[in-house]
mmCIF file of C-alpha atoms and ligand atoms in Angstrom:
data_model
loop_
_atom_site.group_PDB
_atom_site.id
_atom_site.type_symbol
_atom_site.label_atom_id
_atom_site.label_comp_id
_atom_site.label_asym_id
_atom_site.label_seq_id
_atom_site.Cartn_x
_atom_site.Cartn_y
_atom_site.Cartn_z
ATOM 1 C CA MET B 658 24.458 -24.928 6.815
ATOM 2 C CA ALA B 659 23.072 -26.120 10.133
ATOM 3 C CA LYS B 660 19.377 -26.673 10.621
ATOM 4 C CA LYS B 661 18.489 -23.685 12.553
ATOM 5 C CA ASP B 662 20.210 -21.313 10.261
ATOM 6 C CA ASP B 663 17.360 -20.116 8.266
ATOM 7 C CA SER B 664 14.055 -19.919 9.965
ATOM 8 C CA SER B 665 12.882 -17.100 7.504
ATOM 9 C CA GLU B 666 11.229 -19.334 5.043
ATOM 10 C CA ARG B 667 9.264 -21.697 7.216
ATOM 11 C CA GLY B 668 6.176 -19.740 7.690
ATOM 12 C CA GLU B 669 5.981 -20.369 11.471
ATOM 13 C CA GLN B 670 3.754 -18.804 14.094
ATOM 14 C CA PRO B 671 4.865 -15.263 15.220
ATOM 15 C CA GLU B 672 5.799 -16.505 18.762
ATOM 16 C CA THR B 673 8.218 -18.956 17.150
ATOM 17 C CA GLU B 674 9.512 -16.338 14.650
ATOM 18 C CA VAL B 675 10.638 -13.865 17.369
ATOM 19 C CA VAL B 676 12.648 -16.624 18.956
ATOM 20 C CA HIS B 677 14.487 -17.835 15.892
ATOM 21 C CA LEU B 678 14.484 -14.973 13.280
ATOM 22 C CA GLY B 679 17.861 -13.556 12.326
ATOM 23 C CA ARG B 680 19.923 -16.068 14.356
ATOM 24 C CA LYS B 681 22.655 -18.175 12.799
ATOM 25 C CA PRO B 682 24.253 -19.902 15.816
ATOM 26 C CA PHE B 683 26.509 -22.264 13.666
ATOM 27 C CA GLU B 684 28.114 -19.230 11.955
ATOM 28 C CA GLN B 685 29.101 -18.167 15.531
ATOM 29 C CA HIS B 686 30.700 -21.370 16.791
ATOM 30 C CA GLY B 687 27.263 -22.583 18.074
ATOM 31 C CA PHE B 688 26.655 -19.743 20.469
ATOM 32 C CA VAL B 689 22.954 -18.944 20.547
ATOM 33 C CA ASN B 690 23.008 -15.180 20.282
ATOM 34 C CA THR B 691 24.615 -13.170 17.447
ATOM 35 C CA PRO B 692 27.436 -11.391 19.225
ATOM 36 C CA VAL B 693 28.063 -7.649 19.247
ATOM 37 C CA TYR B 694 30.314 -6.884 16.278
ATOM 38 C CA ARG B 695 31.944 -3.549 16.965
ATOM 39 C CA GLY B 696 33.722 -2.015 14.022
ATOM 40 C CA SER B 697 34.276 0.608 11.404
ATOM 41 C CA THR B 698 37.005 -0.900 9.168
ATOM 42 C CA VAL B 699 36.368 -4.244 7.471
ATOM 43 C CA LEU B 700 39.373 -5.686 5.756
ATOM 44 C CA TYR B 701 39.483 -6.978 2.185
ATOM 45 C CA PRO B 702 41.898 -9.770 1.445
ATOM 46 C CA THR B 703 42.861 -8.806 -2.031
ATOM 47 C CA LEU B 704 42.758 -5.953 -4.535
ATOM 48 C CA ASP B 705 40.327 -8.065 -6.460
ATOM 49 C CA ALA B 706 37.868 -8.286 -3.430
ATOM 50 C CA ILE B 707 37.746 -4.438 -3.303
ATOM 51 C CA LYS B 708 37.035 -4.157 -6.933
ATOM 52 C CA GLN B 709 34.450 -6.875 -7.037
ATOM 53 C CA ARG B 710 32.359 -5.410 -4.318
ATOM 54 C CA THR B 711 30.904 -8.913 -3.432
ATOM 55 C CA GLN B 712 32.027 -9.051 0.139
ATOM 56 C CA PRO B 713 29.025 -9.226 2.460
ATOM 57 C CA PHE B 714 30.371 -6.733 5.064
ATOM 58 C CA THR B 715 32.339 -3.645 3.788
ATOM 59 C CA TYR B 716 32.182 -0.923 6.345
ATOM 60 C CA GLY B 717 30.700 -0.702 9.886
ATOM 61 C CA ARG B 718 28.205 2.047 9.013
ATOM 62 C CA ARG B 719 26.809 -0.023 6.154
ATOM 63 C CA ALA B 720 26.192 -3.241 8.170
ATOM 64 C CA THR B 721 27.634 -5.732 10.654
ATOM 65 C CA PRO B 722 26.490 -9.305 11.268
ATOM 66 C CA THR B 723 24.782 -7.908 14.298
ATOM 67 C CA THR B 724 22.790 -5.284 12.382
ATOM 68 C CA LYS B 725 22.208 -7.750 9.622
ATOM 69 C CA ALA B 726 20.610 -10.203 12.137
ATOM 70 C CA LEU B 727 18.108 -7.560 13.428
ATOM 71 C CA GLU B 728 17.352 -6.245 9.872
ATOM 72 C CA ASP B 729 16.594 -9.691 8.709
ATOM 73 C CA ALA B 730 14.386 -10.444 11.713
ATOM 74 C CA ILE B 731 12.394 -7.299 11.415
ATOM 75 C CA THR B 732 12.052 -7.466 7.605
ATOM 76 C CA HIS B 733 10.503 -10.892 7.981
ATOM 77 C CA LEU B 734 8.224 -9.956 10.822
ATOM 78 C CA GLU B 735 6.926 -6.876 9.015
ATOM 79 C CA GLY B 736 6.552 -8.865 5.818
ATOM 80 C CA GLY B 737 8.787 -6.407 3.886
ATOM 81 C CA ALA B 738 11.591 -6.527 1.324
ATOM 82 C CA ALA B 739 14.329 -4.817 3.381
ATOM 83 C CA THR B 740 14.844 -2.920 6.727
ATOM 84 C CA VAL B 741 17.071 0.005 7.519
ATOM 85 C CA LEU B 742 18.098 0.519 11.229
ATOM 86 C CA THR B 743 18.463 3.973 12.817
ATOM 87 C CA ALA B 744 19.762 5.291 16.050
ATOM 88 C CA SER B 745 16.224 6.320 17.336
ATOM 89 C CA GLY B 746 12.620 6.030 16.517
ATOM 90 C CA LEU B 747 12.619 9.657 15.550
ATOM 91 C CA ALA B 748 15.430 9.054 13.190
ATOM 92 C CA ALA B 749 13.308 6.269 11.724
ATOM 93 C CA ILE B 750 10.647 8.894 10.993
ATOM 94 C CA SER B 751 13.065 11.455 9.551
ATOM 95 C CA THR B 752 14.915 8.766 7.424
ATOM 96 C CA ALA B 753 11.620 7.407 6.031
ATOM 97 C CA VAL B 754 10.227 10.818 5.127
ATOM 98 C CA LEU B 755 13.621 12.107 3.619
ATOM 99 C CA ALA B 756 13.760 8.966 1.453
ATOM 100 C CA PHE B 757 10.922 10.233 -0.607
ATOM 101 C CA ALA B 758 10.327 13.914 0.077
ATOM 102 C CA GLU B 759 12.135 16.565 -1.912
ATOM 103 C CA SER B 760 12.058 20.268 -2.222
ATOM 104 C CA GLY B 761 8.694 21.493 -3.579
ATOM 105 C CA ASP B 762 6.834 18.371 -2.255
ATOM 106 C CA HIS B 763 3.800 18.399 -0.001
ATOM 107 C CA ILE B 764 3.270 15.691 2.641
ATOM 108 C CA LEU B 765 0.436 14.730 5.013
ATOM 109 C CA MET B 766 0.769 13.924 8.660
ATOM 110 C CA PRO B 767 -1.958 13.057 11.155
ATOM 111 C CA ASP B 768 -2.915 15.591 13.727
ATOM 112 C CA ASN B 769 -2.041 13.146 16.539
ATOM 113 C CA VAL B 770 1.348 12.378 15.015
ATOM 114 C CA TYR B 771 4.254 11.624 17.595
ATOM 115 C CA GLN B 772 4.991 15.149 18.558
ATOM 116 C CA PRO B 773 8.764 15.315 17.825
ATOM 117 C CA GLY B 774 7.723 14.193 14.203
ATOM 118 C CA ARG B 775 5.595 17.286 14.059
ATOM 119 C CA ALA B 776 8.705 19.307 14.990
ATOM 120 C CA PHE B 777 10.789 17.577 12.328
ATOM 121 C CA ALA B 778 8.132 18.624 9.768
ATOM 122 C CA ASP B 779 7.674 22.207 11.067
ATOM 123 C CA LYS B 780 11.415 22.898 11.617
ATOM 124 C CA MET B 781 13.402 20.791 9.231
ATOM 125 C CA LEU B 782 11.215 19.804 6.326
ATOM 126 C CA LYS B 783 9.813 23.343 6.076
ATOM 127 C CA LYS B 784 13.383 24.586 5.783
ATOM 128 C CA LEU B 785 14.068 22.160 3.050
ATOM 129 C CA GLY B 786 11.044 23.379 1.057
ATOM 130 C CA VAL B 787 8.669 20.495 1.936
ATOM 131 C CA GLU B 788 5.238 21.625 3.068
ATOM 132 C CA THR B 789 3.151 19.588 5.628
ATOM 133 C CA THR B 790 -0.588 19.508 5.999
ATOM 134 C CA TYR B 791 -2.042 17.922 9.231
ATOM 135 C CA TYR B 792 -5.065 15.917 8.759
ATOM 136 C CA ASP B 793 -7.842 14.552 11.036
ATOM 137 C CA PRO B 794 -6.652 11.002 11.796
ATOM 138 C CA LEU B 795 -10.254 9.666 11.387
ATOM 139 C CA ILE B 796 -10.421 11.074 7.737
ATOM 140 C CA GLY B 797 -10.305 7.638 6.002
ATOM 141 C CA ARG B 798 -10.756 7.710 2.319
ATOM 142 C CA ASP B 799 -11.566 11.414 2.425
ATOM 143 C CA ILE B 800 -7.813 11.909 2.556
ATOM 144 C CA ALA B 801 -8.022 12.038 -1.177
ATOM 145 C CA GLY B 802 -9.616 15.604 -0.867
ATOM 146 C CA LEU B 803 -6.189 16.734 0.640
ATOM 147 C CA PHE B 804 -4.066 15.366 -2.188
ATOM 148 C CA ARG B 805 -2.313 17.876 -4.370
ATOM 149 C CA PRO B 806 -0.398 17.372 -7.588
ATOM 150 C CA ASN B 807 2.883 17.613 -5.594
ATOM 151 C CA THR B 808 1.751 15.433 -2.618
ATOM 152 C CA LYS B 809 4.514 12.806 -2.128
ATOM 153 C CA LEU B 810 3.611 10.853 0.985
ATOM 154 C CA VAL B 811 1.206 10.297 3.806
ATOM 155 C CA LEU B 812 2.258 9.314 7.264
ATOM 156 C CA VAL B 813 -0.155 7.264 9.378
ATOM 157 C CA GLU B 814 0.065 6.375 12.982
ATOM 158 C CA ALA B 815 -2.096 3.613 14.352
ATOM 159 C CA PRO B 816 -3.403 4.307 16.877
ATOM 160 C CA GLY B 817 -2.034 7.999 16.946
ATOM 161 C CA SER B 818 0.101 9.179 19.830
ATOM 162 C CA GLN B 819 -1.529 10.234 23.187
ATOM 163 C CA THR B 820 -5.156 10.319 22.068
ATOM 164 C CA PHE B 821 -5.251 6.894 20.427
ATOM 165 C CA GLU B 822 -7.617 7.626 17.413
ATOM 166 C CA MET B 823 -7.497 4.608 15.086
ATOM 167 C CA PRO B 824 -6.894 5.457 11.421
ATOM 168 C CA ASP B 825 -8.282 3.288 8.590
ATOM 169 C CA ILE B 826 -4.944 2.386 7.049
ATOM 170 C CA PRO B 827 -6.411 0.219 4.059
ATOM 171 C CA ALA B 828 -8.674 3.154 3.100
ATOM 172 C CA ILE B 829 -5.856 5.732 3.166
ATOM 173 C CA ALA B 830 -3.601 3.402 1.364
ATOM 174 C CA ALA B 831 -6.129 2.730 -1.363
ATOM 175 C CA ALA B 832 -6.756 6.483 -1.865
ATOM 176 C CA ALA B 833 -2.943 7.040 -2.144
ATOM 177 C CA ARG B 834 -2.056 4.148 -4.431
ATOM 178 C CA GLY B 835 -3.988 5.460 -7.530
ATOM 179 C CA GLN B 836 -2.140 8.759 -7.061
ATOM 180 C CA ASN B 837 1.389 7.381 -6.640
ATOM 181 C CA ILE B 838 1.699 8.677 -3.143
ATOM 182 C CA TRP B 839 3.825 6.753 -0.619
ATOM 183 C CA VAL B 840 2.236 5.634 2.603
ATOM 184 C CA ILE B 841 4.421 5.321 5.715
ATOM 185 C CA ALA B 842 3.040 3.815 8.836
ATOM 186 C CA ASP B 843 4.334 4.391 12.372
ATOM 187 C CA ASN B 844 3.631 0.933 13.822
ATOM 188 C CA THR B 845 5.382 1.516 17.246
ATOM 189 C CA TRP B 846 2.211 0.988 19.334
ATOM 190 C CA ALA B 847 1.341 -2.539 17.924
ATOM 191 C CA THR B 848 4.776 -3.709 16.785
ATOM 192 C CA PRO B 849 4.930 -6.089 13.868
ATOM 193 C CA PHE B 850 3.801 -8.753 16.264
ATOM 194 C CA PHE B 851 0.241 -7.262 16.355
ATOM 195 C CA CYS B 852 -0.006 -5.387 13.187
ATOM 196 C CA LYS B 853 1.540 -5.686 9.639
ATOM 197 C CA PRO B 854 0.968 -2.234 7.914
ATOM 198 C CA LEU B 855 2.570 -3.428 4.636
ATOM 199 C CA SER B 856 -0.170 -6.043 4.414
ATOM 200 C CA LEU B 857 -2.763 -3.365 4.890
ATOM 201 C CA GLY B 858 -1.385 -1.428 1.902
ATOM 202 C CA ALA B 859 1.347 0.818 3.493
ATOM 203 C CA ASP B 860 4.711 0.943 1.602
ATOM 204 C CA VAL B 861 6.856 1.524 4.718
ATOM 205 C CA SER B 862 6.410 0.378 8.354
ATOM 206 C CA LEU B 863 8.529 1.921 10.959
ATOM 207 C CA GLU B 864 9.074 1.202 14.572
ATOM 208 C CA ALA B 865 10.516 3.104 17.608
ATOM 209 C CA ALA B 866 12.207 -0.103 18.594
ATOM 210 C CA THR B 867 13.187 1.863 21.708
ATOM 211 C CA LYS B 868 9.678 0.958 23.013
ATOM 212 C CA TYR B 869 8.545 -2.659 22.951
ATOM 213 C CA ILE B 870 11.250 -4.315 20.830
ATOM 214 C CA VAL B 871 14.017 -3.256 23.085
ATOM 215 C CA GLY B 872 11.534 -3.562 25.929
ATOM 216 C CA HIS B 873 13.648 -2.718 28.859
ATOM 217 C CA ALA B 874 14.031 1.105 28.721
ATOM 218 C CA ASP B 875 17.773 0.627 28.209
ATOM 219 C CA ALA B 876 18.490 1.536 24.512
ATOM 220 C CA MET B 877 17.283 3.865 21.704
ATOM 221 C CA MET B 878 16.666 2.355 18.237
ATOM 222 C CA GLY B 879 14.423 2.635 15.120
ATOM 223 C CA THR B 880 13.678 0.378 12.276
ATOM 224 C CA VAL B 881 12.262 1.236 8.847
ATOM 225 C CA THR B 882 10.968 -1.570 6.676
ATOM 226 C CA GLY B 883 9.915 -1.086 3.065
ATOM 227 C CA ASN B 884 8.040 -3.176 0.455
ATOM 228 C CA ALA B 885 9.860 -4.028 -2.788
ATOM 229 C CA ARG B 886 9.026 -0.677 -4.318
ATOM 230 C CA ALA B 887 10.227 1.386 -1.330
ATOM 231 C CA ALA B 888 13.314 -0.551 -0.297
ATOM 232 C CA LYS B 889 15.870 1.070 -2.617
ATOM 233 C CA TYR B 890 14.758 4.586 -1.559
ATOM 234 C CA LEU B 891 15.223 3.619 2.118
ATOM 235 C CA ASP B 892 18.656 2.252 1.505
ATOM 236 C CA ASN B 893 19.684 5.354 -0.325
ATOM 237 C CA ALA B 894 18.351 7.547 2.449
ATOM 238 C CA LYS B 895 20.256 5.466 5.042
ATOM 239 C CA GLU B 896 23.484 5.644 3.098
ATOM 240 C CA THR B 897 23.396 9.351 2.167
ATOM 241 C CA LEU B 898 22.239 10.425 5.647
ATOM 242 C CA GLY B 899 24.702 8.236 7.432
ATOM 243 C CA THR B 900 22.229 7.122 10.049
ATOM 244 C CA CYS B 901 23.304 3.897 11.695
ATOM 245 C CA PRO B 902 22.603 2.376 15.175
ATOM 246 C CA GLY B 903 25.198 1.531 17.825
ATOM 247 C CA SER B 904 26.379 -2.031 18.095
ATOM 248 C CA GLU B 905 25.287 -2.464 21.669
ATOM 249 C CA GLU B 906 21.817 -0.999 20.897
ATOM 250 C CA THR B 907 21.361 -3.427 18.123
ATOM 251 C CA TYR B 908 22.272 -6.282 20.337
ATOM 252 C CA LEU B 909 19.781 -5.102 23.046
ATOM 253 C CA ALA B 910 17.001 -4.863 20.364
ATOM 254 C CA LEU B 911 17.764 -8.431 19.223
ATOM 255 C CA ARG B 912 17.699 -9.575 22.827
ATOM 256 C CA GLY B 913 14.455 -7.784 23.440
ATOM 257 C CA LEU B 914 12.894 -9.319 20.311
ATOM 258 C CA ARG B 915 13.381 -12.780 21.813
ATOM 259 C CA THR B 916 10.774 -12.180 24.578
ATOM 260 C CA LEU B 917 8.555 -9.790 22.630
ATOM 261 C CA ALA B 918 5.735 -12.304 22.313
ATOM 262 C CA VAL B 919 5.307 -13.136 26.051
ATOM 263 C CA ARG B 920 5.903 -9.472 27.051
ATOM 264 C CA LEU B 921 3.226 -8.128 24.645
ATOM 265 C CA GLU B 922 0.678 -10.732 25.678
ATOM 266 C CA ARG B 923 1.055 -9.713 29.290
ATOM 267 C CA HIS B 924 1.057 -5.902 28.465
ATOM 268 C CA GLN B 925 -2.100 -6.476 26.444
ATOM 269 C CA GLN B 926 -4.027 -8.353 29.172
ATOM 270 C CA SER B 927 -3.000 -6.159 32.099
ATOM 271 C CA GLY B 928 -3.503 -3.083 29.981
ATOM 272 C CA ILE B 929 -7.069 -4.048 29.172
ATOM 273 C CA ALA B 930 -7.771 -4.949 32.817
ATOM 274 C CA VAL B 931 -6.446 -1.702 34.153
ATOM 275 C CA ALA B 932 -8.134 0.333 31.328
ATOM 276 C CA GLU B 933 -11.487 -1.343 32.240
ATOM 277 C CA TRP B 934 -11.036 -0.718 35.925
ATOM 278 C CA LEU B 935 -10.262 2.957 35.092
ATOM 279 C CA ALA B 936 -13.422 3.242 33.020
ATOM 280 C CA GLY B 937 -15.496 2.388 36.114
ATOM 281 C CA ARG B 938 -13.915 5.123 38.241
ATOM 282 C CA PRO B 939 -16.093 8.213 38.949
ATOM 283 C CA GLU B 940 -13.072 10.508 38.392
ATOM 284 C CA VAL B 941 -12.683 9.310 34.733
ATOM 285 C CA ASP B 942 -14.653 10.920 31.935
ATOM 286 C CA ARG B 943 -13.435 8.406 29.315
ATOM 287 C CA VAL B 944 -10.727 5.892 28.444
ATOM 288 C CA LEU B 945 -8.948 6.006 25.112
ATOM 289 C CA HIS B 946 -7.990 2.374 24.273
ATOM 290 C CA PRO B 947 -8.900 0.866 20.894
ATOM 291 C CA ALA B 948 -9.263 -2.665 22.240
ATOM 292 C CA LEU B 949 -12.129 -1.686 24.567
ATOM 293 C CA PRO B 950 -15.512 -2.482 23.008
ATOM 294 C CA GLY B 951 -17.001 1.014 23.574
ATOM 295 C CA ASP B 952 -13.949 2.652 21.781
ATOM 296 C CA ALA B 953 -14.616 4.583 18.481
ATOM 297 C CA GLY B 954 -11.561 2.663 17.079
ATOM 298 C CA ASN B 955 -12.560 -0.781 18.161
ATOM 299 C CA ALA B 956 -13.988 -2.063 14.867
ATOM 300 C CA ILE B 957 -10.883 -1.039 12.930
ATOM 301 C CA TRP B 958 -8.626 -2.465 15.630
ATOM 302 C CA LYS B 959 -10.438 -5.784 15.443
ATOM 303 C CA ARG B 960 -10.185 -5.828 11.686
ATOM 304 C CA ASP B 961 -6.566 -4.806 11.273
ATOM 305 C CA PHE B 962 -4.727 -5.845 14.474
ATOM 306 C CA SER B 963 -4.109 -9.212 16.103
ATOM 307 C CA GLY B 964 -3.611 -7.630 19.565
ATOM 308 C CA ALA B 965 -3.107 -4.500 21.715
ATOM 309 C CA SER B 966 -0.138 -3.325 23.632
ATOM 310 C CA GLY B 967 -0.205 -1.884 27.136
ATOM 311 C CA LEU B 968 -0.338 1.809 26.235
ATOM 312 C CA PHE B 969 -3.547 3.896 26.453
ATOM 313 C CA ALA B 970 -4.935 7.210 27.836
ATOM 314 C CA VAL B 971 -7.742 8.369 30.041
ATOM 315 C CA VAL B 972 -9.445 11.764 30.201
ATOM 316 C CA LEU B 973 -10.353 12.852 33.685
ATOM 317 C CA LYS B 974 -13.346 14.900 34.764
ATOM 318 C CA PRO B 975 -12.232 18.494 35.798
ATOM 319 C CA VAL B 976 -9.925 18.349 38.844
ATOM 320 C CA PRO B 977 -7.892 20.936 40.522
ATOM 321 C CA GLU B 978 -4.102 20.785 39.791
ATOM 322 C CA LYS B 979 -3.227 20.131 43.427
ATOM 323 C CA ALA B 980 -5.532 17.109 43.637
ATOM 324 C CA LEU B 981 -4.032 15.759 40.389
ATOM 325 C CA ALA B 982 -0.634 16.306 41.838
ATOM 326 C CA ALA B 983 -1.628 14.372 44.985
ATOM 327 C CA PHE B 984 -2.711 11.448 42.698
ATOM 328 C CA LEU B 985 0.364 11.381 40.632
ATOM 329 C CA ASP B 986 3.165 12.372 43.095
ATOM 330 C CA GLY B 987 2.266 9.564 45.565
ATOM 331 C CA LEU B 988 2.057 6.653 43.047
ATOM 332 C CA LYS B 989 4.460 3.952 44.232
ATOM 333 C CA LEU B 990 4.471 1.670 41.167
ATOM 334 C CA PHE B 991 3.850 4.067 38.297
ATOM 335 C CA GLY B 992 6.834 6.115 37.284
ATOM 336 C CA MET B 993 6.425 9.513 35.665
ATOM 337 C CA GLY B 994 8.498 9.830 32.544
ATOM 338 C CA TYR B 995 8.612 9.812 28.731
ATOM 339 C CA SER B 996 8.881 6.973 26.497
ATOM 340 C CA TRP B 997 7.222 3.462 27.252
ATOM 341 C CA GLY B 998 7.453 -0.165 26.256
ATOM 342 C CA GLY B 999 9.633 -1.230 29.045
ATOM 343 C CA TYR B 1000 8.761 -3.751 31.670
ATOM 344 C CA GLU B 1001 7.621 -1.044 34.118
ATOM 345 C CA SER B 1002 4.359 0.890 34.428
ATOM 346 C CA LEU B 1003 4.337 4.570 33.707
ATOM 347 C CA VAL B 1004 1.983 7.493 33.655
ATOM 348 C CA ILE B 1005 2.367 11.065 32.167
ATOM 349 C CA PRO B 1006 0.034 13.936 31.848
ATOM 350 C CA PHE B 1007 -0.460 15.573 28.439
ATOM 351 C CA ASP B 1008 -2.454 18.367 26.879
ATOM 352 C CA PRO B 1009 -3.551 17.751 23.142
ATOM 353 C CA THR B 1010 -4.871 21.310 22.861
ATOM 354 C CA SER B 1011 -1.302 22.596 22.965
ATOM 355 C CA TYR B 1012 -0.310 21.245 19.449
ATOM 356 C CA ARG B 1013 -3.377 20.171 17.456
ATOM 357 C CA THR B 1014 -4.157 22.274 14.356
ATOM 358 C CA ALA B 1015 -6.472 20.246 12.276
ATOM 359 C CA THR B 1016 -8.885 18.878 14.985
ATOM 360 C CA ARG B 1017 -10.301 20.114 18.213
ATOM 361 C CA TRP B 1018 -9.637 18.300 21.353
ATOM 362 C CA ARG B 1019 -12.479 18.036 23.893
ATOM 363 C CA GLY B 1020 -11.630 17.879 27.625
ATOM 364 C CA PRO B 1021 -13.252 18.153 30.061
ATOM 365 C CA GLY B 1022 -10.384 17.530 32.427
ATOM 366 C CA PRO B 1023 -6.747 16.714 32.128
ATOM 367 C CA ALA B 1024 -5.500 13.602 30.226
ATOM 368 C CA LEU B 1025 -3.152 11.002 31.472
ATOM 369 C CA ARG B 1026 -1.242 8.386 29.363
ATOM 370 C CA PHE B 1027 -0.643 5.057 30.980
ATOM 371 C CA HIS B 1028 1.775 2.368 30.076
ATOM 372 C CA ILE B 1029 0.877 -0.873 31.886
ATOM 373 C CA GLY B 1030 4.052 -2.869 32.723
ATOM 374 C CA LEU B 1031 4.621 -6.507 33.760
ATOM 375 C CA GLU B 1032 3.708 -6.123 37.396
ATOM 376 C CA ALA B 1033 0.660 -7.754 38.936
ATOM 377 C CA VAL B 1034 -2.561 -6.060 37.947
ATOM 378 C CA ASP B 1035 -3.852 -6.192 41.461
ATOM 379 C CA ASP B 1036 -0.785 -4.270 42.722
ATOM 380 C CA LEU B 1037 -1.249 -1.690 39.952
ATOM 381 C CA ILE B 1038 -4.951 -1.262 40.641
ATOM 382 C CA HIS B 1039 -4.238 -0.879 44.377
ATOM 383 C CA ASP B 1040 -1.649 1.786 43.746
ATOM 384 C CA LEU B 1041 -4.105 3.717 41.499
ATOM 385 C CA SER B 1042 -6.915 3.263 43.936
ATOM 386 C CA GLU B 1043 -4.802 4.868 46.688
ATOM 387 C CA GLY B 1044 -4.049 7.581 44.251
ATOM 388 C CA PHE B 1045 -7.731 8.435 43.743
ATOM 389 C CA ALA B 1046 -8.249 8.383 47.436
ATOM 390 C CA ARG B 1047 -5.392 10.994 47.766
ATOM 391 C CA LEU B 1048 -6.995 13.018 44.871
ATOM 392 C CA GLU B 1049 -10.344 13.170 46.602
ATOM 393 C CA SER B 1050 -9.045 14.277 49.900
ATOM 394 C CA ALA B 1051 -6.949 17.052 48.215
ATOM 395 C CA ARG B 1052 -9.893 18.497 46.406
HETATM 396 C C1 PLP N 267 8.600 7.084 20.937
HETATM 397 C C2 PLP N 267 8.095 7.118 19.657
HETATM 398 C C3 PLP N 267 8.827 7.506 18.480
HETATM 399 C C4 PLP N 267 10.225 7.864 18.698
HETATM 400 O O1 PLP N 267 11.149 7.077 19.213
HETATM 401 P P1 PLP N 267 12.433 7.395 19.903
HETATM 402 O O2 PLP N 267 13.352 6.214 19.875
HETATM 403 O O3 PLP N 267 12.135 7.965 21.317
HETATM 404 O O4 PLP N 267 13.151 8.486 19.121
HETATM 405 C C5 PLP N 267 8.152 7.527 17.269
HETATM 406 N N1 PLP N 267 6.936 7.158 17.133
HETATM 407 C C6 PLP N 267 6.206 6.829 18.198
HETATM 408 C C7 PLP N 267 4.735 6.534 17.853
HETATM 409 C C8 PLP N 267 6.629 6.867 19.504
HETATM 410 O O5 PLP N 267 5.879 6.470 20.494
#
């Protein structure tokens, strides 16, 4: 095969990997990108071919050359044995959990888990006879105290959604390993570019590729990567649940992957710059960003991550609702909306007291989650600074 056709074994730098992984141009007449293969039926040339079951592609739901390209790239980036693609990040969570959990099992989820994941546990898993306990994300090795004879898995999210507490994945994984408990990491914030949970002891690493991998707010997609022990359970879950992503979405994720390195570097730098500026504002009580030196999660972040993305939160001092509205409603560059990881800056208010059950959230004022996009930092800071002026005059 041609020289560029297998970049997976060369041990290159991550920046090089995201450009070359999963691409086989000379299997596509030299065209640089793996095209969008649309399809359900895949033809077999002979009766023997049906019986042998050795054909690489057999049915659209199972795999296409497009999905195979993304699976291979993500598997290599995560350092896993195999990857399963799903139609959304939430489907990545449900597929990963259902790969292992069965009726009568007990599972552990962090108190700051991505909220729709909590709804999956409370509404769907409960109905299937799987019990969930929420734990303090900072529990570390003391997680062992929550293990029961029927505990099947622990979900970790690093850092956790909205409030950005940084769990100690190696400590949790070490406690679980001796007990034969699976560890599933939601790695959406860092992406496999900045963190490799499997190398920290997790069995499964999943991504809402919707966020940074797709990177342009134009597709929904999830990935679930397992180590050698976990891979067959994930494949079985994918096949029995029938989860599979759309062809176009898979292509968009592959396309996003190619620029992941440069985008993330910029999200990181600008994110830290804006977070530091916000930390100096009199309206701000504290900034929740594990890459800032004063953050409680900073030591773990430095130990386990090679970078930070552009997502963090701030807790404001108490402020009347109408002053907060004046700040948010007039922003010109920050959109208000859910999801993140695209090229644009976003802000969204949130209230952790509304869903936490294992830990208590301390105000004092409202909390805002920021996603710092690829705009110039000065322009973003100018927009925010005008916002604070509006906030002050609306008090
Ligand atoms: C957004 C998100 C998800 C879910 O992704 P969707 O593609 O929106 O379903 C899962 N985990 C985390 C941490 C997320 O931020």
